[in-house]
Amino acid sequence: MKKILIFTLFFYLFISKVFSITGHDYLGQFNVTKNYWEDIFIPKKILAGNVELTENLFISDALAFLSKDELRLLRNIIYAKHGKIFKSSDLSNYFLKYFEWYKPIYDDVDSLLSETEIKNINLILLYENGYNISEEIPDGYWRCFDLSGYCDLSEIHLWEDPKNGKKMVKYSLPKFYFNDIVSYEGTYICENGFLIIHINKIQLINHKYIYEDYEKRNKVEFKDNEYIDVTLSKSIDLRYPYFIDEKNNSLILGQKEFFR
């Protein structure tokens, strides 16, 4: 489990390095109420001990970056925050060893959980167990429309490479005003109700803009953008539970619904 703490730090440094390639300090530069990349980091920060963040509702993409071991720890760290006594010695020993705030007091802490924490636990369980189906996702373009006002569209393109028969994927991310990462690319497999994406390339965008007081929406001027393709020396995995909704002809990926 110590490796999980080390990987959490590595992941944070990796994403920070990706942002530095474009020359922007995105997370520090803009005060946006709901920031996609800050939400992505929340589970990793919780695994590093920042348990106050369990009151933030998790997003699907954030949990997709976690392994099954990390998901189990994330789910149980919410219980540990409230002083649960664990029957599993590995969990008890882990929290006692690495987190000074952990005080095992109660056998049952369900009544102490907030509504948000209960929703987060249920979402984590979905990413741990999946939908238990064997049906593969059909090739093609799958699109998810976001009406929140922060982005317009995310898209997954699945196809088979005619040269080597590999299953290929390009996941275009929601288009935020100042999003630096445009898309992930790589290979994928469908396994026991999970879409597992092996990312080996990331496309970045270098915004050429004039910026003055974004919070008050004063003078934000976009100019010609520069796209940058970054090939990773080591692949990163995303793991999404999914099922095909034949009635609506849609793909449920985590909590998102995609349409062909």
Short mmCIF file of C-alpha atoms in Angstrom, two decimals:
data_model
loop_
_atom_site.label_atom_id
_atom_site.label_comp_id
_atom_site.label_asym_id
_atom_site.label_seq_id
_atom_site.Cartn_x
_atom_site.Cartn_y
_atom_site.Cartn_z
CA MET A 1 0.00 0.00 0.00
CA LYS A 2 2.98 2.30 0.45
CA LYS A 3 3.34 2.18 -3.35
CA ILE A 4 -0.06 3.87 -3.66
CA LEU A 5 1.20 6.94 -1.77
CA ILE A 6 4.26 7.07 -4.02
CA PHE A 7 2.15 6.69 -7.19
CA THR A 8 -0.24 9.42 -5.99
CA LEU A 9 2.67 11.85 -5.79
CA PHE A 10 3.99 10.71 -9.19
CA PHE A 11 0.56 11.17 -10.82
CA TYR A 12 0.24 14.72 -9.46
CA LEU A 13 3.73 15.62 -10.65
CA PHE A 14 3.05 14.06 -14.08
CA ILE A 15 -0.10 16.11 -14.70
CA SER A 16 1.67 19.24 -13.43
CA LYS A 17 4.47 18.53 -15.93
CA VAL A 18 1.91 18.21 -18.73
CA PHE A 19 0.57 21.65 -17.88
CA SER A 20 4.09 23.10 -17.78
CA ILE A 21 4.73 21.96 -21.38
CA THR A 22 2.21 24.51 -22.61
CA GLY A 23 3.70 27.30 -20.52
CA HIS A 24 0.57 27.79 -18.41
CA ASP A 25 -0.06 27.48 -14.68
CA TYR A 26 -3.69 26.59 -15.33
CA LEU A 27 -4.61 25.50 -11.82
CA GLY A 28 -3.08 28.56 -10.21
CA GLN A 29 -3.96 31.14 -12.83
CA PHE A 30 -7.73 30.96 -13.08
CA ASN A 31 -10.31 31.14 -10.32
CA VAL A 32 -13.09 29.01 -11.81
CA THR A 33 -15.86 27.81 -9.49
CA LYS A 34 -15.96 24.31 -10.94
CA ASN A 35 -12.61 23.29 -12.36
CA TYR A 36 -12.41 19.95 -14.16
CA TRP A 37 -8.75 19.35 -13.35
CA GLU A 38 -9.11 20.23 -9.69
CA ASP A 39 -11.92 17.64 -9.55
CA ILE A 40 -9.64 15.09 -11.23
CA PHE A 41 -7.06 15.55 -8.44
CA ILE A 42 -9.49 15.23 -5.52
CA PRO A 43 -9.34 11.40 -5.04
CA LYS A 44 -5.54 11.44 -5.29
CA LYS A 45 -5.35 14.18 -2.68
CA ILE A 46 -7.67 12.23 -0.39
CA LEU A 47 -5.45 9.15 -0.74
CA ALA A 48 -2.56 11.36 0.33
CA GLY A 49 -4.44 12.20 3.54
CA ASN A 50 -6.56 15.26 2.76
CA VAL A 51 -9.77 13.72 4.13
CA GLU A 52 -11.65 17.04 4.29
CA LEU A 53 -12.04 16.69 0.51
CA THR A 54 -14.43 13.73 0.90
CA GLU A 55 -17.20 16.35 1.00
CA ASN A 56 -16.56 17.03 -2.71
CA LEU A 57 -18.67 14.98 -5.10
CA PHE A 58 -16.39 12.78 -7.22
CA ILE A 59 -16.51 12.83 -11.02
CA SER A 60 -16.28 9.73 -13.22
CA ASP A 61 -13.02 10.68 -14.94
CA ALA A 62 -11.27 11.07 -11.57
CA LEU A 63 -12.09 7.52 -10.46
CA ALA A 64 -11.14 6.08 -13.86
CA PHE A 65 -7.49 6.92 -13.10
CA LEU A 66 -7.48 4.71 -9.97
CA SER A 67 -6.54 1.04 -9.65
CA LYS A 68 -8.80 -1.42 -7.78
CA ASP A 69 -6.50 -1.22 -4.74
CA GLU A 70 -6.68 2.58 -4.77
CA LEU A 71 -10.47 2.49 -5.11
CA ARG A 72 -10.72 0.20 -2.08
CA LEU A 73 -8.52 2.53 -0.04
CA LEU A 74 -10.43 5.60 -1.20
CA ARG A 75 -13.77 4.05 -0.19
CA ASN A 76 -12.48 3.02 3.23
CA ILE A 77 -10.63 6.26 3.95
CA ILE A 78 -14.07 7.89 4.10
CA TYR A 79 -15.03 5.46 6.88
CA ALA A 80 -11.63 5.93 8.55
CA LYS A 81 -12.22 9.68 8.65
CA HIS A 82 -15.16 9.05 11.00
CA GLY A 83 -13.25 6.62 13.24
CA LYS A 84 -14.39 3.22 11.95
CA ILE A 85 -12.75 0.14 13.47
CA PHE A 86 -11.77 -2.10 10.54
CA LYS A 87 -12.01 -5.87 10.67
CA SER A 88 -9.45 -6.13 7.85
CA SER A 89 -6.02 -5.85 9.45
CA ASP A 90 -4.40 -4.49 6.27
CA LEU A 91 -6.73 -1.47 6.28
CA SER A 92 -6.37 -0.88 10.01
CA ASN A 93 -2.57 -1.14 9.90
CA TYR A 94 -2.35 1.10 6.84
CA PHE A 95 -4.40 3.96 8.28
CA LEU A 96 -2.67 3.74 11.69
CA LYS A 97 0.76 3.77 10.07
CA TYR A 98 0.35 6.60 7.57
CA PHE A 99 -2.35 8.91 8.96
CA GLU A 100 -2.06 10.52 12.39
CA TRP A 101 -5.65 11.72 12.25
CA TYR A 102 -7.04 8.14 12.21
CA LYS A 103 -8.60 7.20 15.57
CA PRO A 104 -10.45 3.83 15.55
CA ILE A 105 -13.46 4.42 17.83
CA TYR A 106 -16.69 3.05 16.30
CA ASP A 107 -17.76 -0.30 14.88
CA ASP A 108 -20.38 1.41 12.67
CA VAL A 109 -20.07 4.94 11.32
CA ASP A 110 -22.85 4.85 8.69
CA SER A 111 -24.90 7.42 10.61
CA LEU A 112 -21.95 9.82 10.57
CA LEU A 113 -21.57 9.86 6.79
CA SER A 114 -22.76 12.92 4.90
CA GLU A 115 -25.06 12.63 1.89
CA THR A 116 -22.15 13.50 -0.40
CA GLU A 117 -19.92 10.85 1.17
CA ILE A 118 -22.62 8.19 0.68
CA LYS A 119 -22.90 9.15 -3.01
CA ASN A 120 -19.10 8.98 -3.33
CA ILE A 121 -18.98 5.51 -1.73
CA ASN A 122 -21.68 4.21 -4.10
CA LEU A 123 -19.80 5.61 -7.10
CA ILE A 124 -16.55 4.02 -5.93
CA LEU A 125 -18.33 0.67 -5.57
CA LEU A 126 -19.49 0.99 -9.18
CA TYR A 127 -15.88 1.49 -10.30
CA GLU A 128 -14.75 -1.45 -8.17
CA ASN A 129 -17.41 -3.93 -9.28
CA GLY A 130 -18.60 -2.67 -12.67
CA TYR A 131 -21.87 -3.62 -14.34
CA ASN A 132 -20.97 -7.33 -14.74
CA ILE A 133 -21.62 -7.67 -18.46
CA SER A 134 -19.72 -9.35 -21.29
CA GLU A 135 -21.03 -7.33 -24.26
CA GLU A 136 -18.33 -5.34 -26.07
CA ILE A 137 -18.77 -1.71 -27.09
CA PRO A 138 -19.50 -1.30 -30.84
CA ASP A 139 -16.94 0.69 -32.86
CA GLY A 140 -17.74 4.23 -33.91
CA TYR A 141 -18.14 7.71 -32.46
CA TRP A 142 -19.85 8.09 -29.10
CA ARG A 143 -20.69 11.63 -27.94
CA CYS A 144 -21.66 13.02 -24.55
CA PHE A 145 -23.25 16.47 -24.35
CA ASP A 146 -22.68 18.44 -21.17
CA LEU A 147 -25.28 21.12 -20.41
CA SER A 148 -23.56 22.43 -17.28
CA GLY A 149 -22.26 25.51 -19.07
CA TYR A 150 -18.59 24.71 -18.57
CA CYS A 151 -18.10 22.58 -21.66
CA ASP A 152 -20.02 21.44 -24.69
CA LEU A 153 -18.98 17.97 -25.80
CA SER A 154 -16.81 14.99 -25.02
CA GLU A 155 -16.34 12.22 -27.55
CA ILE A 156 -14.96 8.69 -27.67
CA HIS A 157 -13.91 7.22 -31.02
CA LEU A 158 -13.37 3.45 -31.08
CA TRP A 159 -11.99 1.59 -34.10
CA GLU A 160 -9.82 -1.33 -35.14
CA ASP A 161 -6.46 -0.63 -36.75
CA PRO A 162 -6.54 -2.44 -40.13
CA LYS A 163 -2.74 -2.88 -40.08
CA ASN A 164 -2.32 -4.73 -36.79
CA GLY A 165 -5.87 -5.46 -35.60
CA LYS A 166 -5.40 -3.47 -32.37
CA LYS A 167 -8.43 -1.81 -30.82
CA MET A 168 -7.75 1.94 -30.91
CA VAL A 169 -9.37 4.78 -29.00
CA LYS A 170 -9.34 8.57 -28.97
CA TYR A 171 -11.06 10.25 -26.04
CA SER A 172 -11.66 13.95 -26.73
CA LEU A 173 -12.19 15.78 -23.46
CA PRO A 174 -14.87 18.36 -22.65
CA LYS A 175 -13.99 21.71 -24.21
CA PHE A 176 -13.48 24.13 -21.34
CA TYR A 177 -12.56 27.73 -21.91
CA PHE A 178 -8.99 27.23 -20.71
CA ASN A 179 -8.51 23.48 -20.97
CA ASP A 180 -4.91 22.58 -21.84
CA ILE A 181 -5.46 18.87 -22.58
CA VAL A 182 -7.53 18.20 -25.70
CA SER A 183 -7.55 14.40 -25.96
CA TYR A 184 -6.10 11.04 -24.94
CA GLU A 185 -5.16 8.39 -27.50
CA GLY A 186 -4.13 4.76 -27.23
CA THR A 187 -5.46 1.21 -27.26
CA TYR A 188 -8.31 -0.35 -25.32
CA ILE A 189 -9.89 -3.60 -24.23
CA CYS A 190 -13.39 -4.45 -22.97
CA GLU A 191 -13.07 -6.77 -19.98
CA ASN A 192 -15.77 -7.94 -17.56
CA GLY A 193 -17.88 -4.82 -18.02
CA PHE A 194 -14.95 -2.39 -17.93
CA LEU A 195 -13.54 -0.25 -20.73
CA ILE A 196 -9.79 -0.13 -20.06
CA ILE A 197 -7.93 2.54 -22.02
CA HIS A 198 -4.12 2.40 -22.27
CA ILE A 199 -3.13 6.01 -22.97
CA ASN A 200 0.12 6.45 -24.91
CA LYS A 201 -0.41 9.88 -26.44
CA ILE A 202 -1.89 13.17 -25.22
CA GLN A 203 -2.76 16.16 -27.36
CA LEU A 204 -2.32 19.56 -25.72
CA ILE A 205 -3.40 23.02 -26.80
CA ASN A 206 -1.37 26.16 -26.26
CA HIS A 207 -3.86 29.02 -26.05
CA LYS A 208 -2.63 32.29 -27.50
CA TYR A 209 -4.70 34.79 -25.61
CA ILE A 210 -4.76 38.12 -23.78
CA TYR A 211 -5.94 37.74 -20.20
CA GLU A 212 -7.28 40.34 -17.80
CA ASP A 213 -9.34 39.46 -14.73
CA TYR A 214 -11.10 36.30 -15.91
CA GLU A 215 -13.29 36.16 -12.80
CA LYS A 216 -15.05 39.38 -13.88
CA ARG A 217 -15.05 38.20 -17.51
CA ASN A 218 -13.05 41.19 -18.69
CA LYS A 219 -11.05 41.02 -21.92
CA VAL A 220 -10.29 37.41 -22.76
CA GLU A 221 -9.12 37.31 -26.37
CA PHE A 222 -8.24 34.02 -28.07
CA LYS A 223 -5.89 34.03 -31.02
CA ASP A 224 -4.45 31.19 -33.13
CA ASN A 225 -4.02 28.07 -31.01
CA GLU A 226 -1.06 25.72 -31.20
CA TYR A 227 -1.65 21.96 -30.86
CA ILE A 228 1.08 19.78 -29.35
CA ASP A 229 1.22 15.96 -29.47
CA VAL A 230 3.01 14.34 -26.52
CA THR A 231 3.96 10.65 -26.65
CA LEU A 232 4.25 9.07 -23.20
CA SER A 233 7.25 6.94 -22.30
CA LYS A 234 4.95 4.80 -20.13
CA SER A 235 1.25 4.32 -20.73
CA ILE A 236 -1.40 5.46 -18.24
CA ASP A 237 -4.55 3.39 -17.76
CA LEU A 238 -8.14 4.59 -17.47
CA ARG A 239 -10.74 2.10 -16.28
CA TYR A 240 -14.45 2.80 -16.80
CA PRO A 241 -17.42 0.56 -15.89
CA TYR A 242 -19.89 0.49 -18.79
CA PHE A 243 -23.03 -1.02 -20.19
CA ILE A 244 -24.98 -0.65 -23.43
CA ASP A 245 -28.48 0.80 -23.08
CA GLU A 246 -30.15 -0.77 -26.11
CA LYS A 247 -33.45 1.02 -25.49
CA ASN A 248 -31.84 4.47 -25.85
CA ASN A 249 -29.04 3.28 -28.15
CA SER A 250 -26.54 4.76 -25.74
CA LEU A 251 -23.36 3.86 -23.88
CA ILE A 252 -23.23 4.41 -20.12
CA LEU A 253 -19.61 5.04 -19.18
CA GLY A 254 -19.26 5.51 -15.45
CA GLN A 255 -21.98 8.09 -14.85
CA LYS A 256 -21.87 9.64 -18.32
CA GLU A 257 -24.23 8.76 -21.15
CA PHE A 258 -22.81 8.73 -24.68
CA PHE A 259 -24.84 8.56 -27.89
CA ARG A 260 -23.82 7.35 -31.37
#
